Amino acid sequence: MTDSILLPTRKDESWRYSDIDAIQDTAPDTFEAWEDIRVAEGESWSDLIVIDGSDGLQMRRLRIAIERGARAELAALVAGGQLGRLEVVVTLAEGAHFELGGITLGGDDTTREIVTRLAHEKPGATSNQTVRSVHWGKATGNFLGRIDVARDAQKTDAAQSFKGLLLDKGASVNSVPQLEIYADDVQCAHGATVGQLDESARFYMAARGLPPETIRRLLVQAFLGDATRELANEATRETLLEQALAKLDERA
Amino acid sequence: MLQIDNLHAEIAGTKILNGLTLSVNAGEIHAIMGPNGAGKSTLAYVLGGRPGYEVTEGSVFFRGEDLLAMDPHERAAAGLFLGFQYPVEIPGVSNIQFLREALNAQRAQRGQDAMSGGDFLKLAKEKAGLLKLDMEMLKRQVNVGFSGGEKKRAEMVQMGILDPAFAVLDETDSGLDIDALRVVGDGINAIMRNPEKGVLLITHYQRLLEVVEPTHVSILSKGRIVKTGGPELASDLEREGYDAVMENA
């Protein structure tokens, strides 16, 4: 067996919109490595992950086990690498909550993606994932969110919201919600939209004297605000938005 | 202040303005009336520089400068305010942030210093009071969840804050009940009735003109000004209808 067989391919569901060329020089065991996080019963955990760096594959892979009644909150900005990728695998015990506020940003021919897989294994757990993607040039943004609800995970409440904003005609976003539900008393909601900056809002703002770059900054900021709104940690909320806006300012 | 000469404009190849000529001097409030489809809103958008509204012939000079050569935000900085018939909702952006950025962008373009946050809030409070708009509304997102009347009052608060030399007001009276019409009309008088300023007041009905008495009234039909007169022309229209007045034009 050669090493290359172990690299992911587009046939792998969670890599279907990825940039496979960008991982060809990566050691295969990279795809075996995980950062493990356990949030103990009743505890709260929160973290901010920023993926930047310019070249090749920039990836973080987290496995988060949220125990009974615990809460995990992840804020993430994926804005680096030829391929920037955040993978998160979450298991939720009874009454646990997982919150994700994610942003992908990118231009040129980059791919930036967030891939989550949530297992609601026990009753009464909740999850809420909000991802906003802003891309320009010929860049791609992806959000692949799989939710498995086990047979006895009644009263699960899982929500996913994705919105993509394309600043140039060549950019694209993909969103793949995947729900595997084996319990019958659950609420799973997902929504996805893709758009451009609203032309009528742009003209309205210009008519009040705002130059095009200020208009773009205000509208993008408003768009990204969705991703941070549900995060409980105020410092995280502000840092995530600030870092995202700083990345956008780097756009020539 | 505003000289429009032989203006022709089209949208997606459809001709809407057909040789419109009009001039408004400082100290004048010039009402433009006309039936639906006459080109009233097109005139407003062309003056504001909306993308998609293509001028094919003619000229517009504003305070001696070629208005049509300017980008929309430059027109605003030059002192032109466009009051929208349908003010746009901007989710996620507060009125306060929007207006302070807009005012300071205009000031920067004019080579003036930015206004401080404190001074801006004082100004915003004063203008909101003038239009009887709760200051809390200005902390909310731009026009989001505002009623039709609130949007129009907010529009006039914006005008008060930005303090333009010239206002083009596109059916600012539409969607207003009698009380709101009075408040908005009084606001226009307070902000814009000034020997140094000019107003182009676009309206379908005479009722706003009872509060904001115009110095001139023109009738727009099929993309041209077909008749210009004093305030009495508005009363004639109200009494006799567009068809009768235009027949005598």
Coordinates of C-alpha atoms in Angstrom, one line a residue:
Chain A
M1 CA 0.0 0.0 0.0
T2 CA 1.4 3.4 -0.9
D3 CA 1.1 6.5 1.2
S4 CA -1.0 8.3 -1.3
I5 CA -3.9 5.9 -0.8
L6 CA -4.2 7.3 2.7
L7 CA -4.8 10.9 1.6
P8 CA -8.4 12.0 1.4
T9 CA -10.0 12.3 -2.0
R10 CA -13.0 14.0 -3.3
K11 CA -14.9 10.8 -3.0
D12 CA -14.8 11.3 0.8
E13 CA -18.0 13.0 1.7
S14 CA -16.3 15.6 3.9
W15 CA -13.8 16.5 1.2
R16 CA -16.1 16.8 -1.8
Y17 CA -15.6 20.5 -2.3
S18 CA -12.1 20.7 -1.0
D19 CA -8.9 21.5 -2.7
I20 CA -7.3 18.1 -3.1
D21 CA -4.2 19.5 -4.9
A22 CA -3.3 21.5 -1.9
I23 CA -2.8 18.4 0.3
Q24 CA -0.7 16.3 -2.0
D25 CA 2.5 17.1 -0.2
T26 CA 1.0 16.5 3.2
A27 CA 2.1 13.5 5.3
P28 CA -0.8 11.1 5.5
D29 CA -0.6 10.8 9.2
T30 CA -1.7 14.5 9.4
F31 CA -5.1 13.1 8.8
E32 CA -4.9 10.8 11.7
A33 CA -4.1 13.5 14.2
W34 CA -6.8 15.1 16.5
E35 CA -6.8 17.6 19.3
D36 CA -9.0 16.1 22.0
I37 CA -11.1 18.2 24.3
R38 CA -13.3 16.9 27.1
V39 CA -15.8 19.2 28.7
A40 CA -16.7 17.6 32.0
E41 CA -20.2 17.3 33.4
G42 CA -21.7 20.7 34.1
E43 CA -18.6 22.6 32.9
S44 CA -18.3 25.3 30.3
W45 CA -15.6 25.5 27.7
S46 CA -15.0 28.1 25.1
D47 CA -12.2 28.8 22.6
L48 CA -11.4 30.9 19.6
I49 CA -9.6 29.3 16.7
V50 CA -8.0 31.4 14.0
I51 CA -6.6 29.6 11.0
D52 CA -4.3 31.9 9.0
G53 CA -0.9 31.3 7.6
S54 CA -0.4 31.7 3.9
D55 CA 0.6 28.5 2.1
G56 CA -0.5 24.9 1.5
L57 CA -2.7 23.2 3.9
Q58 CA -3.6 25.0 7.2
M59 CA -5.8 22.6 9.2
R60 CA -7.0 22.2 12.7
R61 CA -8.9 19.1 13.8
L62 CA -10.8 19.0 17.0
R63 CA -12.7 16.2 18.8
I64 CA -14.9 17.6 21.5
A65 CA -16.7 15.4 24.0
I66 CA -19.3 17.4 25.8
E67 CA -20.5 15.6 28.9
R68 CA -23.9 15.7 30.7
G69 CA -25.2 19.3 31.0
A70 CA -21.9 20.8 29.8
R71 CA -21.5 23.6 27.3
A72 CA -18.8 24.0 24.6
E73 CA -18.6 27.1 22.5
L74 CA -16.3 27.4 19.6
A75 CA -15.6 30.6 17.7
A76 CA -13.6 30.0 14.5
L77 CA -12.1 32.1 11.7
V78 CA -10.8 30.2 8.8
A79 CA -8.8 32.7 6.7
G80 CA -5.5 31.1 5.8
G81 CA -3.8 28.5 3.6
Q82 CA -4.3 27.6 0.0
L83 CA -6.6 25.2 1.7
G84 CA -7.7 26.3 5.2
R85 CA -9.8 23.7 7.0
L86 CA -11.3 23.3 10.3
E87 CA -12.8 19.9 11.2
V88 CA -14.8 19.5 14.4
V89 CA -16.2 16.3 15.6
V90 CA -18.5 16.7 18.6
T91 CA -20.3 14.2 20.8
L92 CA -23.1 15.5 23.0
A93 CA -24.2 13.8 26.2
E94 CA -27.6 14.3 27.8
G95 CA -28.5 18.0 28.1
A96 CA -25.2 19.2 26.6
H97 CA -24.9 22.2 24.3
F98 CA -22.6 23.0 21.4
E99 CA -22.3 26.4 20.0
L100 CA -20.4 27.3 16.8
G101 CA -19.8 30.7 15.4
G102 CA -17.7 30.2 12.3
I103 CA -16.4 32.5 9.6
T104 CA -14.6 31.6 6.4
L105 CA -12.9 34.3 4.4
G106 CA -10.7 34.1 1.3
G107 CA -9.8 35.5 -2.1
D108 CA -7.5 34.5 -5.0
D109 CA -8.0 30.7 -5.7
T110 CA -8.1 29.6 -2.1
T111 CA -10.4 27.2 -0.4
R112 CA -11.5 27.8 3.1
E113 CA -13.8 25.3 4.8
I114 CA -15.5 24.3 8.0
V115 CA -16.5 20.7 8.4
T116 CA -18.5 19.6 11.4
R117 CA -19.9 16.3 12.6
L118 CA -22.1 16.4 15.6
A119 CA -23.4 13.3 17.3
H120 CA -26.4 13.9 19.5
E121 CA -26.1 10.6 21.4
K122 CA -28.3 11.2 24.4
P123 CA -31.6 13.0 25.0
G124 CA -32.1 16.7 25.5
A125 CA -28.9 18.0 24.0
T126 CA -28.9 21.1 21.9
S127 CA -26.6 22.5 19.2
N128 CA -26.5 25.7 17.2
Q129 CA -24.1 26.3 14.4
T130 CA -23.9 29.6 12.5
V131 CA -21.4 29.9 9.7
R132 CA -20.9 33.0 7.5
S133 CA -18.6 32.9 4.5
V134 CA -17.2 35.9 2.5
H135 CA -15.2 35.1 -0.6
W136 CA -13.9 37.0 -3.5
G137 CA -11.6 36.5 -6.5
K138 CA -12.0 32.9 -7.5
A139 CA -12.1 31.6 -4.0
T140 CA -14.3 28.9 -2.5
G141 CA -15.9 28.7 0.9
N142 CA -17.5 25.5 2.2
F143 CA -19.5 24.5 5.2
L144 CA -20.2 20.8 5.5
G145 CA -22.3 20.0 8.6
R146 CA -23.4 16.6 9.5
I147 CA -25.7 15.9 12.4
D148 CA -26.3 12.4 13.7
V149 CA -29.2 12.0 16.1
A150 CA -29.1 8.6 17.9
R151 CA -32.2 6.5 18.5
D152 CA -32.6 7.4 22.1
A153 CA -31.6 11.1 21.7
Q154 CA -35.1 12.4 22.1
K155 CA -35.8 16.1 22.5
T156 CA -32.7 16.9 20.5
D157 CA -32.7 20.5 19.2
A158 CA -30.1 21.1 16.5
A159 CA -29.8 24.1 14.3
Q160 CA -27.5 25.1 11.4
S161 CA -27.4 28.3 9.6
F162 CA -25.2 29.1 6.6
K163 CA -24.9 32.2 4.5
G164 CA -22.4 33.0 1.8
L165 CA -21.6 36.4 0.5
L166 CA -19.7 36.6 -2.8
L167 CA -17.9 39.9 -3.5
D168 CA -16.8 38.9 -7.0
K169 CA -18.4 36.9 -9.8
G170 CA -15.7 34.1 -9.8
A171 CA -16.1 33.2 -6.1
S172 CA -18.3 30.4 -4.9
V173 CA -19.6 28.8 -1.7
N174 CA -21.0 25.3 -1.0
S175 CA -23.1 24.3 1.9
V176 CA -24.0 20.7 2.6
P177 CA -26.2 20.0 5.6
Q178 CA -26.5 16.3 6.3
L179 CA -28.9 15.0 8.9
E180 CA -29.1 11.4 10.1
I181 CA -31.9 11.2 12.5
Y182 CA -32.9 8.0 14.2
A183 CA -35.0 9.5 17.0
D184 CA -38.5 10.7 16.4
D185 CA -39.0 13.6 18.8
V186 CA -36.4 16.0 17.6
Q187 CA -36.1 19.5 16.1
C188 CA -33.4 19.9 13.4
A189 CA -33.4 23.1 11.4
H190 CA -31.0 24.2 8.7
G191 CA -30.9 27.1 6.3
A192 CA -28.6 28.2 3.6
T193 CA -28.5 31.3 1.4
V194 CA -26.0 32.8 -1.0
G195 CA -25.9 36.3 -2.2
Q196 CA -24.1 39.4 -3.1
L197 CA -24.0 42.8 -1.5
D198 CA -27.4 44.3 -1.9
E199 CA -27.4 46.8 -4.8
S200 CA -30.2 49.0 -3.3
A201 CA -28.5 49.2 0.1
R202 CA -25.2 50.1 -1.6
F203 CA -26.8 53.0 -3.6
Y204 CA -28.8 54.2 -0.5
M205 CA -25.5 54.3 1.5
A206 CA -23.7 56.0 -1.4
A207 CA -26.4 58.6 -1.6
R208 CA -25.7 59.5 2.0
G209 CA -22.0 60.1 1.2
L210 CA -20.3 56.8 2.0
P211 CA -17.6 55.8 -0.4
P212 CA -17.7 52.3 -1.9
E213 CA -15.0 50.8 0.4
T214 CA -16.8 52.1 3.5
I215 CA -20.1 50.7 2.2
R216 CA -18.5 47.3 1.7
R217 CA -16.9 47.3 5.1
L218 CA -20.2 48.2 6.8
L219 CA -22.2 45.6 4.9
V220 CA -19.7 42.8 5.4
Q221 CA -19.4 43.6 9.1
A222 CA -23.2 43.4 9.4
F223 CA -23.2 40.1 7.5
L224 CA -20.5 38.6 9.7
G225 CA -22.2 39.9 12.9
D226 CA -24.6 36.9 12.6
A227 CA -21.8 34.5 13.2
T228 CA -20.9 36.1 16.5
R229 CA -24.3 37.0 17.9
E230 CA -25.0 33.8 19.7
L231 CA -21.6 33.4 21.3
A232 CA -21.9 33.9 25.1
N233 CA -18.4 35.1 25.6
E234 CA -18.3 38.8 24.8
A235 CA -14.5 39.0 24.4
T236 CA -14.6 36.1 22.0
R237 CA -17.4 37.7 20.1
E238 CA -15.5 40.9 19.6
T239 CA -12.1 39.3 18.9
L240 CA -13.6 37.0 16.2
L241 CA -15.2 40.0 14.4
E242 CA -12.2 42.2 14.8
Q243 CA -9.9 39.5 13.4
A244 CA -12.2 38.8 10.5
L245 CA -12.5 42.5 9.6
A246 CA -8.7 42.9 9.8
K247 CA -8.3 39.9 7.4
L248 CA -10.8 41.6 5.0
D249 CA -8.8 44.8 5.1
E250 CA -5.9 42.9 3.7
R251 CA -7.9 42.3 0.6
A252 CA -6.3 44.6 -2.0
Chain B
M1 CA -28.1 76.0 -7.9
L2 CA -29.4 73.2 -10.1
Q3 CA -29.5 73.5 -13.9
I4 CA -30.9 70.6 -15.8
D5 CA -30.7 71.0 -19.5
N6 CA -32.3 68.8 -22.2
L7 CA -31.9 65.7 -20.0
H8 CA -32.5 62.3 -21.7
A9 CA -32.3 59.2 -19.7
E10 CA -33.2 55.5 -20.0
I11 CA -33.3 52.4 -18.0
A12 CA -32.3 49.1 -19.7
G13 CA -32.9 50.7 -23.1
T14 CA -36.3 52.2 -22.2
K15 CA -36.4 56.0 -22.6
I16 CA -37.9 57.6 -19.5
L17 CA -36.7 61.2 -19.6
N18 CA -37.1 63.0 -22.9
G19 CA -35.4 66.4 -22.9
L20 CA -36.2 67.6 -19.4
T21 CA -35.1 71.2 -18.7
L22 CA -35.4 72.8 -15.3
S23 CA -33.5 75.1 -13.1
V24 CA -33.8 75.7 -9.3
N25 CA -32.1 78.7 -7.7
A26 CA -31.1 79.1 -4.0
G27 CA -34.1 80.0 -1.9
E28 CA -36.5 78.1 -4.1
I29 CA -38.7 75.1 -3.3
H30 CA -39.7 73.7 -6.7
A31 CA -42.4 71.1 -6.7
I32 CA -42.5 68.5 -9.5
M33 CA -45.9 67.0 -9.9
G34 CA -47.0 64.4 -12.4
P35 CA -49.0 61.3 -13.1
N36 CA -47.6 57.9 -12.4
G37 CA -45.1 56.8 -15.0
A38 CA -44.2 60.4 -15.9
G39 CA -40.5 59.9 -14.8
K40 CA -40.6 61.5 -11.4
S41 CA -38.6 58.9 -9.6
T42 CA -36.3 58.4 -12.5
L43 CA -35.4 62.1 -12.3
A44 CA -34.6 61.7 -8.6
Y45 CA -32.4 58.6 -9.2
V46 CA -30.6 60.2 -12.2
L47 CA -29.8 63.2 -10.0
G48 CA -28.6 60.8 -7.3
G49 CA -26.5 58.8 -9.8
R50 CA -28.1 55.4 -9.4
P51 CA -26.4 52.7 -11.4
G52 CA -28.6 51.5 -14.3
Y53 CA -30.0 55.0 -14.9
E54 CA -28.2 56.0 -18.0
V55 CA -28.1 59.6 -19.2
T56 CA -27.9 59.6 -23.0
E57 CA -28.1 63.3 -23.6
G58 CA -28.2 66.7 -21.8
S59 CA -26.4 68.1 -18.8
V60 CA -26.9 68.7 -15.1
F61 CA -24.9 71.4 -13.3
F62 CA -25.0 71.6 -9.5
R63 CA -23.5 74.7 -7.9
G64 CA -21.5 75.2 -11.1
E65 CA -20.1 71.7 -11.3
D66 CA -20.9 68.8 -13.7
L67 CA -23.1 66.7 -11.5
L68 CA -23.2 63.8 -13.9
A69 CA -19.5 63.4 -13.8
M70 CA -19.6 62.7 -10.0
D71 CA -20.0 59.4 -8.2
P72 CA -23.1 59.1 -6.0
H73 CA -21.1 59.7 -2.7
E74 CA -19.4 62.7 -4.3
R75 CA -22.7 64.2 -5.1
A76 CA -23.7 63.8 -1.5
A77 CA -20.5 65.5 -0.3
A78 CA -21.1 68.3 -2.8
G79 CA -24.3 69.0 -0.9
L80 CA -27.0 67.0 -2.7
F81 CA -29.4 64.9 -0.6
L82 CA -31.8 62.4 -2.1
G83 CA -34.8 61.5 0.0
F84 CA -36.0 58.1 -1.0
Q85 CA -39.6 57.1 -1.8
Y86 CA -38.8 53.7 -0.4
P87 CA -36.0 54.1 2.2
V88 CA -33.8 50.9 2.2
E89 CA -33.5 48.6 5.2
I90 CA -29.9 47.8 6.2
P91 CA -29.9 44.9 8.7
G92 CA -26.9 44.8 11.1
V93 CA -26.0 48.5 10.7
S94 CA -27.4 51.0 13.2
N95 CA -28.7 54.4 12.2
I96 CA -26.2 56.1 14.5
Q97 CA -23.2 54.3 13.0
F98 CA -24.5 54.7 9.5
L99 CA -25.2 58.5 9.8
R100 CA -22.0 59.3 11.7
E101 CA -19.9 57.4 9.1
A102 CA -21.8 59.2 6.4
L103 CA -21.5 62.7 7.9
N104 CA -17.8 62.2 8.5
A105 CA -17.2 60.7 5.0
Q106 CA -18.8 63.9 3.6
R107 CA -16.8 66.1 5.9
A108 CA -13.6 64.3 4.9
Q109 CA -14.4 64.8 1.3
R110 CA -14.9 68.5 1.9
G111 CA -11.6 68.7 3.8
Q112 CA -13.3 69.2 7.2
D113 CA -12.4 67.5 10.5
A114 CA -14.5 64.5 11.7
M115 CA -17.3 65.2 14.2
S116 CA -16.7 63.7 17.6
G117 CA -19.1 61.0 18.9
G118 CA -20.4 63.3 21.6
D119 CA -21.1 66.2 19.2
F120 CA -22.7 63.8 16.7
L121 CA -25.1 62.4 19.4
K122 CA -26.1 65.9 20.4
L123 CA -26.9 66.8 16.7
A124 CA -28.7 63.5 16.2
K125 CA -30.9 64.1 19.3
E126 CA -31.8 67.6 18.2
K127 CA -32.8 66.5 14.7
A128 CA -34.7 63.5 16.0
G129 CA -36.6 65.8 18.3
L130 CA -37.4 68.1 15.4
L131 CA -39.1 65.2 13.5
K132 CA -40.6 63.7 16.7
L133 CA -38.7 60.5 16.3
D134 CA -37.7 58.6 19.4
M135 CA -33.9 58.7 19.9
E136 CA -34.2 54.9 20.6
M137 CA -35.2 54.4 16.9
L138 CA -31.8 55.8 15.9
K139 CA -30.0 53.2 17.9
R140 CA -31.8 50.5 15.9
Q141 CA -30.8 49.0 12.6
V142 CA -31.3 51.3 9.6
N143 CA -35.1 51.3 8.7
V144 CA -35.4 47.6 9.9
G145 CA -38.9 47.1 11.4
F146 CA -39.8 50.8 10.8
S147 CA -43.3 51.6 9.7
G148 CA -43.8 53.5 6.5
G149 CA -44.2 56.8 8.4
E150 CA -41.2 56.1 10.6
K151 CA -39.0 55.5 7.6
K152 CA -40.0 58.9 6.1
R153 CA -39.4 60.7 9.4
A154 CA -36.1 58.9 9.8
E155 CA -35.3 60.0 6.3
M156 CA -35.8 63.6 7.3
V157 CA -33.8 63.2 10.4
Q158 CA -31.0 62.0 8.2
M159 CA -31.4 65.2 6.1
G160 CA -31.3 67.3 9.2
I161 CA -28.1 65.7 10.4
L162 CA -26.4 65.8 7.0
D163 CA -27.6 69.4 6.4
P164 CA -27.4 69.4 2.6
A165 CA -27.4 72.5 0.4
F166 CA -30.0 71.0 -1.9
A167 CA -32.6 68.2 -1.4
V168 CA -34.3 66.1 -4.0
L169 CA -37.3 64.6 -2.1
D170 CA -39.0 61.8 -3.9
E171 CA -42.6 61.3 -2.7
T172 CA -41.6 62.0 0.8
D173 CA -45.3 62.3 1.6
S174 CA -46.3 58.9 0.4
G175 CA -47.4 56.5 3.2
L176 CA -47.9 59.3 5.7
D177 CA -51.1 60.0 7.7
I178 CA -52.2 63.6 8.2
D179 CA -50.3 64.1 11.5
A180 CA -47.1 62.6 10.2
L181 CA -47.4 64.6 7.0
R182 CA -47.5 67.8 9.2
V183 CA -44.4 66.7 11.2
V184 CA -42.5 65.8 8.0
G185 CA -43.6 69.0 6.2
D186 CA -42.6 71.2 9.2
G187 CA -39.3 69.3 9.2
I188 CA -38.6 70.1 5.6
N189 CA -39.4 73.8 6.2
A190 CA -37.2 73.9 9.3
I191 CA -34.2 72.2 7.6
M192 CA -34.4 73.4 4.0
R193 CA -36.4 76.7 3.8
N194 CA -33.4 78.9 3.6
P195 CA -32.2 81.6 1.1
E196 CA -29.0 79.6 0.7
K197 CA -30.7 76.2 0.0
G198 CA -32.8 74.7 -2.7
V199 CA -35.4 71.9 -2.8
L200 CA -36.8 69.8 -5.6
L201 CA -40.0 68.4 -4.1
I202 CA -41.4 65.5 -6.1
T203 CA -44.9 64.6 -5.2
H204 CA -48.0 63.0 -6.7
Y205 CA -50.5 64.9 -4.5
Q206 CA -51.0 68.5 -3.4
R207 CA -51.4 67.8 0.3
L208 CA -47.7 68.1 1.2
L209 CA -47.6 71.4 -0.6
E210 CA -50.1 72.8 1.8
V211 CA -47.5 72.4 4.5
V212 CA -44.4 73.0 2.4
E213 CA -45.5 75.8 0.2
P214 CA -43.5 75.8 -3.0
T215 CA -42.1 78.8 -4.8
H216 CA -42.6 77.1 -8.1
V217 CA -44.6 74.1 -9.4
S218 CA -43.8 72.2 -12.6
I219 CA -45.7 69.4 -14.2
L220 CA -43.7 66.4 -15.5
S221 CA -45.3 64.3 -18.2
K222 CA -43.8 61.7 -20.5
G223 CA -40.3 62.6 -19.3
R224 CA -40.5 66.4 -19.9
I225 CA -41.6 69.5 -18.0
V226 CA -44.8 70.5 -19.7
K227 CA -45.8 73.5 -17.6
T228 CA -44.3 75.6 -14.8
G229 CA -46.1 78.1 -12.6
G230 CA -46.5 79.3 -9.1
P231 CA -48.2 77.5 -6.1
E232 CA -51.6 78.1 -7.8
L233 CA -50.7 75.5 -10.4
A234 CA -50.8 72.8 -7.7
S235 CA -54.3 73.9 -6.7
D236 CA -55.4 73.8 -10.3
L237 CA -54.2 70.2 -10.6
E238 CA -55.9 69.2 -7.5
R239 CA -59.2 70.7 -8.6
E240 CA -59.1 69.8 -12.3
G241 CA -56.9 66.8 -12.6
Y242 CA -53.7 66.2 -14.7
D243 CA -55.5 65.7 -18.0
A244 CA -57.4 69.0 -17.9
V245 CA -54.4 71.1 -16.8
M246 CA -52.1 69.5 -19.3
E247 CA -54.5 70.0 -22.1
N248 CA -54.3 73.7 -21.5
A249 CA -50.5 73.5 -21.3

